[in-house]
Amino acid sequence: MLSKKTRYAIAALVKLAKEYGKGPILIKDIAESENIPGKFLETILQNLKNAGIVKSVRGKNGGYYLNQKPEQVNLATIIRLFDPPIAFLPCVTYLYYEKCDMCRDENSCGIKHIFKEVRDTTVNMLKKATLAEILREEAILKKK
Amino acid sequence: MLSKKTRYAIAALVKLAKEYGKGPILIKDIAESENIPGKFLETILQNLKNAGIVKSVRGKNGGYYLNQKPEQVNLATIIRLFDPPIAFLPCVTYLYYEKCDMCRDENSCGIKHIFKEVRDTTVNMLKKATLAEILREEAILKKK
DNA sequence: TATAAAGTATATATATATAATAGAGATTAT
DNA sequence: ATAATCTCTATTATATATATATACTTTATA
């Protein structure tokens, strides 16, 4: 399961995508509209800022806004920022490869290929899921 | 990522599948051959026993053995026993549905369908991965 | 029938990660 | 000058994962 931090990050970014192009949005407004504890959201937005996904304006009339187009931000990127690897086993992670501690002989491991396939499929799906895609889907669902 | 408990459970079951039909195997032997802390493995095997996947014989010459054919035990079943739900969001879990805490209107949520598709695909892959399938793969890899 | 081999049961300890909060500090529009 | 904002660092609370300890019960067999 995704951590709350990741879920909050996704919700905040979807919110910023909705307001894309309208200038900076207050932390407080995001927190209220998305049901996120304000102080917790602060650290999350800082992380997203360090990753270059959002930018901030300090001082009065400040706030946060998307630093990339909604088409360019996808769920795989967001999840990787906050959660442990998407892969089920350390030996099939993309960025953080580690040998499985109990694995005797990795070359004859009959499990690895299964989890590798799961990871690849999952990551591909998450990469297709951009903020723009999510908003498009929401618009469709609201019409029904 | 899978918990160690789950990884240990998978390794122990693969071991029992290898010895399928040869009578009970000692906890100690499984622990040594699979690099699993013995006492920890005890509780894991108890869980597997309660779930009907293995059986045990007490007393001298006792041990554990598979209660189902290697073709009948798959990774989805094992993972579900020990880990939190496979799904990324509480609202798309198979057995433990819960509303996402921040979700305003679940009917117009643009994210849900993505994670539902990921979960379905993942579970299907894991169901195909039986102990028999894993042993078959290992045999192939060892020949190379 | 005593003994050693084995699983059973329950409790506890330790470490780590997650989630959230607090408060002082820095920046900026007006 | 002041109020509105974001920034930075520290702390706390809670839960979960991982592992260990100890006493108990069952069974084969010498």
Coordinates of C-alpha atoms (C1' of nucleotides) in Angstrom, one line a residue:
Chain A
M1 CA 0.0 0.0 0.0
L2 CA 1.1 3.5 -0.7
S3 CA 2.0 5.6 2.4
K4 CA -0.1 8.5 3.4
K5 CA 2.7 10.8 2.5
T6 CA 2.6 9.6 -1.1
R7 CA -1.2 9.8 -1.2
Y8 CA -1.1 13.3 0.1
A9 CA 1.5 14.2 -2.5
I10 CA -0.6 12.8 -5.3
A11 CA -3.7 14.7 -4.1
A12 CA -1.8 17.9 -3.7
L13 CA -0.3 17.7 -7.2
V14 CA -3.7 16.9 -8.7
K15 CA -5.0 20.0 -7.0
L16 CA -2.1 22.1 -8.4
A17 CA -2.8 20.6 -11.8
K18 CA -6.4 21.8 -11.6
E19 CA -5.1 25.3 -10.8
Y20 CA -2.3 25.1 -13.3
G21 CA -1.5 28.5 -14.8
K22 CA -3.4 30.5 -12.1
G23 CA -0.3 31.5 -10.0
P24 CA 0.7 30.3 -6.5
I25 CA -1.7 28.4 -4.3
L26 CA -1.6 28.5 -0.5
I27 CA -0.5 25.5 1.5
K28 CA -3.5 26.1 3.7
D29 CA -5.9 26.0 0.7
I30 CA -4.4 22.8 -0.6
A31 CA -4.6 21.3 2.9
E32 CA -8.2 22.2 3.4
S33 CA -9.4 21.2 0.0
E34 CA -7.6 17.8 0.1
N35 CA -8.1 16.9 3.8
I36 CA -4.3 16.9 4.5
P37 CA -2.8 18.0 7.8
G38 CA -1.3 21.4 7.1
K39 CA 2.1 21.0 8.7
F40 CA 2.6 17.6 7.2
L41 CA 1.8 19.0 3.8
E42 CA 4.5 21.6 4.2
T43 CA 7.3 19.0 4.4
I44 CA 5.7 17.1 1.5
L45 CA 5.7 20.2 -0.7
Q46 CA 9.3 20.9 0.3
N47 CA 10.2 17.4 -1.0
L48 CA 8.4 18.0 -4.2
K49 CA 10.1 21.3 -4.6
N50 CA 13.6 19.8 -4.1
A51 CA 12.6 17.3 -6.8
G52 CA 11.8 20.1 -9.2
I53 CA 8.2 19.1 -9.5
V54 CA 6.8 22.3 -7.9
K55 CA 8.1 25.8 -7.3
S56 CA 7.2 28.2 -4.5
V57 CA 6.8 31.9 -3.9
R58 CA 7.7 33.2 -0.5
G59 CA 6.1 36.0 1.4
K60 CA 2.7 37.6 1.1
N61 CA 0.6 36.3 -1.9
G62 CA 3.0 33.4 -2.0
G63 CA 2.3 29.7 -2.4
Y64 CA 3.1 26.7 -4.5
Y65 CA 2.6 25.9 -8.2
L66 CA 3.5 23.2 -10.7
N67 CA 6.9 23.5 -12.2
Q68 CA 6.1 21.1 -15.0
K69 CA 3.1 20.7 -17.3
P70 CA 0.5 18.3 -16.0
E71 CA 1.3 16.0 -19.0
Q72 CA 4.8 15.7 -17.7
V73 CA 4.2 14.6 -14.1
N74 CA 3.3 10.9 -13.7
L75 CA 2.5 8.7 -10.8
A76 CA 5.7 6.5 -11.0
T77 CA 7.8 9.6 -10.4
I78 CA 5.8 10.7 -7.4
I79 CA 5.6 7.3 -5.8
R80 CA 9.3 6.8 -6.2
L81 CA 10.0 10.1 -4.4
F82 CA 8.2 9.1 -1.2
D83 CA 7.8 5.3 -1.0
P84 CA 10.2 2.5 -0.9
P85 CA 10.8 0.9 -4.3
I86 CA 7.8 -0.2 -6.3
A87 CA 9.4 -3.6 -6.8
F88 CA 8.5 -6.6 -4.5
L89 CA 12.1 -7.7 -4.1
P90 CA 15.3 -5.8 -3.6
C91 CA 16.9 -7.8 -6.5
V92 CA 14.5 -6.4 -9.1
T93 CA 14.4 -2.8 -8.1
Y94 CA 15.3 -0.3 -10.8
L95 CA 17.4 2.2 -8.8
Y96 CA 18.2 0.4 -5.5
Y97 CA 19.4 -3.0 -6.5
E98 CA 20.4 -5.3 -3.6
K99 CA 20.9 -9.0 -3.4
C100 CA 18.0 -10.8 -1.6
D101 CA 19.5 -11.7 1.8
M102 CA 18.4 -15.3 1.7
C103 CA 19.0 -16.0 -2.0
R104 CA 21.7 -18.6 -2.5
D105 CA 22.2 -18.4 -6.2
E106 CA 20.7 -15.5 -8.0
N107 CA 21.3 -16.9 -11.4
S108 CA 19.1 -19.9 -10.7
C109 CA 16.4 -18.1 -8.7
G110 CA 13.0 -19.2 -10.0
I111 CA 11.2 -16.3 -8.5
K112 CA 13.0 -13.2 -9.7
H113 CA 11.6 -13.2 -13.3
I114 CA 8.0 -13.2 -11.9
F115 CA 8.6 -10.1 -9.8
K116 CA 10.5 -8.4 -12.5
E117 CA 7.6 -8.8 -14.8
V118 CA 5.3 -7.5 -12.2
R119 CA 7.5 -4.5 -11.6
D120 CA 7.9 -3.6 -15.3
T121 CA 4.2 -3.8 -16.0
T122 CA 3.4 -1.8 -12.9
V123 CA 5.9 1.0 -13.7
N124 CA 4.7 1.2 -17.3
M125 CA 1.1 1.7 -16.1
L126 CA 2.1 4.3 -13.5
K127 CA 4.2 6.2 -16.1
K128 CA 1.2 6.5 -18.4
A129 CA -0.8 8.0 -15.5
T130 CA 0.0 11.7 -15.7
L131 CA -1.7 14.5 -13.8
A132 CA -3.3 15.5 -17.1
E133 CA -4.6 12.0 -17.6
I134 CA -6.0 11.9 -14.1
L135 CA -7.9 15.2 -14.7
R136 CA -9.2 14.0 -18.0
E137 CA -10.6 10.9 -16.3
E138 CA -12.2 12.9 -13.6
A139 CA -13.9 15.1 -16.1
I140 CA -15.3 12.1 -17.9
L141 CA -16.5 10.6 -14.6
K142 CA -18.2 13.8 -13.5
K143 CA -20.3 13.9 -16.7
K144 CA -21.8 10.6 -16.0
Chain B
M1 CA 8.4 -4.3 -1.0
L2 CA 7.6 -7.7 0.4
S3 CA 8.3 -8.1 4.1
K4 CA 11.0 -10.5 5.2
K5 CA 8.3 -12.7 6.7
T6 CA 6.7 -13.1 3.3
R7 CA 10.0 -13.7 1.6
Y8 CA 10.9 -16.3 4.3
A9 CA 7.5 -18.0 3.8
I10 CA 8.0 -18.2 0.0
A11 CA 11.5 -19.6 0.5
A12 CA 10.3 -22.2 3.0
L13 CA 7.5 -23.3 0.8
V14 CA 9.8 -23.6 -2.3
K15 CA 12.0 -25.8 -0.1
L16 CA 9.0 -27.9 1.0
A17 CA 7.9 -28.2 -2.7
K18 CA 11.4 -29.5 -3.6
E19 CA 11.0 -32.2 -0.9
Y20 CA 7.3 -32.8 -1.7
G21 CA 6.3 -36.4 -0.9
K22 CA 9.4 -37.2 1.2
G23 CA 7.7 -36.9 4.6
P24 CA 8.2 -34.2 7.2
I25 CA 11.1 -31.7 7.1
L26 CA 12.7 -30.2 10.2
I27 CA 12.3 -26.5 10.9
K28 CA 16.0 -26.5 11.6
D29 CA 16.8 -27.9 8.2
I30 CA 14.6 -25.4 6.4
A31 CA 16.1 -22.6 8.4
E32 CA 19.6 -23.6 7.6
S33 CA 19.1 -24.3 3.9
E34 CA 17.2 -21.1 3.4
N35 CA 19.1 -18.7 5.7
I36 CA 16.1 -18.0 7.9
P37 CA 16.3 -17.3 11.7
G38 CA 15.0 -20.6 13.2
K39 CA 12.6 -19.1 15.8
F40 CA 11.2 -16.7 13.3
L41 CA 10.5 -19.5 10.9
E42 CA 8.6 -21.3 13.6
T43 CA 5.9 -18.6 13.7
I44 CA 5.8 -18.4 10.0
L45 CA 5.2 -22.1 9.6
Q46 CA 2.5 -21.9 12.2
N47 CA 0.7 -19.3 10.2
L48 CA 1.1 -21.4 7.1
K49 CA -0.3 -24.3 9.0
N50 CA -3.3 -22.3 10.2
A51 CA -4.0 -21.4 6.6
G52 CA -4.0 -25.0 5.6
I53 CA -1.0 -24.7 3.3
V54 CA 1.3 -27.0 5.3
K55 CA 0.8 -29.7 7.9
S56 CA 3.1 -30.7 10.8
V57 CA 4.0 -33.8 12.7
R58 CA 4.9 -33.4 16.3
G59 CA 7.5 -35.2 18.4
K60 CA 10.5 -37.1 17.3
N61 CA 10.9 -37.5 13.5
G62 CA 8.4 -34.7 13.2
G63 CA 8.5 -31.7 10.9
Y64 CA 6.6 -29.9 8.3
Y65 CA 5.3 -30.8 4.8
L66 CA 3.1 -29.3 2.1
N67 CA -0.6 -30.0 2.5
Q68 CA -1.3 -29.0 -1.1
K69 CA 0.3 -30.0 -4.4
P70 CA 3.0 -27.6 -5.6
E71 CA 0.7 -26.7 -8.5
Q72 CA -2.0 -25.5 -6.1
V73 CA 0.0 -23.0 -4.1
N74 CA 0.6 -19.7 -5.7
L75 CA 2.4 -16.4 -4.7
A76 CA -0.8 -14.4 -4.5
T77 CA -2.1 -16.6 -1.7
I78 CA 1.2 -16.6 0.2
I79 CA 1.7 -12.8 0.0
R80 CA -1.9 -12.1 1.1
L81 CA -1.3 -14.2 4.2
F82 CA 1.6 -12.1 5.5
D83 CA 1.7 -8.7 3.9
P84 CA -0.8 -5.8 3.8
P85 CA -3.0 -5.8 0.7
I86 CA -1.3 -6.0 -2.6
A87 CA -3.3 -3.0 -3.9
F88 CA -1.8 0.5 -3.7
L89 CA -4.9 2.1 -2.3
P90 CA -7.4 1.0 0.3
C91 CA -10.3 1.7 -2.0
V92 CA -9.1 -0.9 -4.6
T93 CA -8.3 -3.8 -2.2
Y94 CA -9.9 -7.1 -2.9
L95 CA -10.7 -8.2 0.6
Y96 CA -10.2 -5.2 2.8
Y97 CA -12.0 -2.3 1.1
E98 CA -11.9 1.0 2.8
K99 CA -12.6 4.5 1.6
C100 CA -9.5 6.6 1.0
D101 CA -9.4 9.1 3.9
M102 CA -8.8 12.1 1.8
C103 CA -11.0 11.2 -1.1
R104 CA -13.9 13.6 -1.5
D105 CA -16.0 11.9 -4.1
E106 CA -15.1 8.3 -4.9
N107 CA -17.3 8.2 -8.0
S108 CA -15.4 10.9 -9.7
C109 CA -11.9 9.9 -8.5
G110 CA -9.6 9.9 -11.5
I111 CA -6.9 7.8 -9.8
K112 CA -8.8 4.7 -8.7
H113 CA -9.1 3.0 -12.1
I114 CA -5.3 3.2 -12.6
F115 CA -4.5 1.5 -9.3
K116 CA -7.3 -1.0 -9.8
E117 CA -5.8 -2.0 -13.2
V118 CA -2.4 -2.3 -11.6
R119 CA -3.8 -4.5 -8.8
D120 CA -5.7 -6.8 -11.1
T121 CA -2.7 -7.3 -13.4
T122 CA -0.4 -7.9 -10.5
V123 CA -2.7 -10.5 -8.8
N124 CA -3.2 -12.3 -12.1
M125 CA 0.6 -12.7 -12.5
L126 CA 1.1 -13.8 -9.0
K127 CA -1.7 -16.4 -9.2
K128 CA 0.0 -18.0 -12.2
A129 CA 3.2 -18.2 -10.2
T130 CA 2.8 -21.6 -8.4
L131 CA 5.4 -23.5 -6.5
A132 CA 5.5 -26.0 -9.3
E133 CA 6.1 -23.2 -11.8
I134 CA 8.9 -21.8 -9.7
L135 CA 10.6 -25.2 -9.5
R136 CA 10.2 -25.6 -13.3
E137 CA 11.9 -22.3 -13.9
E138 CA 14.7 -23.1 -11.5
A139 CA 15.4 -26.3 -13.3
I140 CA 15.6 -24.5 -16.7
L141 CA 17.9 -21.9 -15.3
K142 CA 20.2 -24.5 -13.7
K143 CA 20.7 -26.2 -17.1
K144 CA 22.0 -23.0 -18.7
Chain C
dT1 C1' 9.1 -45.8 31.0
dA2 C1' 12.7 -42.5 30.7
dT3 C1' 14.7 -39.6 27.4
dA4 C1' 15.7 -36.8 23.7
dA5 C1' 13.8 -34.8 19.6
dA6 C1' 10.6 -32.1 17.8
dG7 C1' 6.7 -28.9 17.3
dT8 C1' 3.5 -25.3 20.3
dA9 C1' 2.3 -21.1 22.8
dT10 C1' 3.0 -16.9 24.8
dA11 C1' 5.4 -13.0 26.0
dT12 C1' 8.9 -9.6 25.3
dA13 C1' 12.5 -6.8 23.2
dT14 C1' 14.4 -4.0 19.7
dA15 C1' 14.7 -1.3 15.7
dT16 C1' 12.7 1.2 12.2
dA17 C1' 9.4 3.7 9.7
dT18 C1' 5.3 6.4 9.5
dA19 C1' 2.6 10.2 10.7
dA20 C1' 2.1 14.3 12.8
dT21 C1' 3.2 18.5 15.5
dA22 C1' 5.7 22.7 17.4
dG23 C1' 8.1 26.8 17.1
dA24 C1' 11.3 30.0 15.7
dG25 C1' 13.2 32.1 11.4
dA26 C1' 13.3 34.3 6.7
dT27 C1' 11.0 36.7 2.9
dT28 C1' 7.9 39.7 0.6
dA29 C1' 3.6 42.7 -0.8
dT30 C1' 1.4 46.4 0.7
Chain D
dA1 C1' 6.2 48.5 9.8
dT2 C1' 3.3 44.6 9.5
dA3 C1' 0.9 40.7 8.3
dA4 C1' 1.0 36.9 5.3
dT5 C1' 3.7 33.2 3.7
dC6 C1' 7.0 29.9 3.0
dT7 C1' 11.5 27.6 5.5
dC8 C1' 14.1 24.9 8.6
dT9 C1' 15.0 22.0 12.5
dA10 C1' 13.6 19.4 16.2
dT11 C1' 10.6 16.5 18.6
dT12 C1' 7.0 13.3 19.6
dA13 C1' 3.6 9.6 19.1
dT14 C1' 2.3 5.5 17.1
dA15 C1' 2.5 1.4 14.6
dT16 C1' 4.8 -2.3 12.4
dA17 C1' 8.5 -5.4 11.4
dT18 C1' 11.8 -8.4 13.0
dA19 C1' 13.6 -11.3 16.1
dT20 C1' 14.4 -13.7 20.6
dA21 C1' 13.4 -16.1 25.1
dT22 C1' 11.2 -19.4 27.9
dA23 C1' 8.4 -22.8 29.3
dC24 C1' 5.3 -26.4 27.6
dT25 C1' 3.4 -30.6 25.0
dT26 C1' 3.8 -34.5 22.1
dT27 C1' 6.0 -38.6 20.2
dA28 C1' 9.5 -42.3 18.8
dT29 C1' 12.4 -45.4 20.5
dA30 C1' 16.0 -47.6 23.4

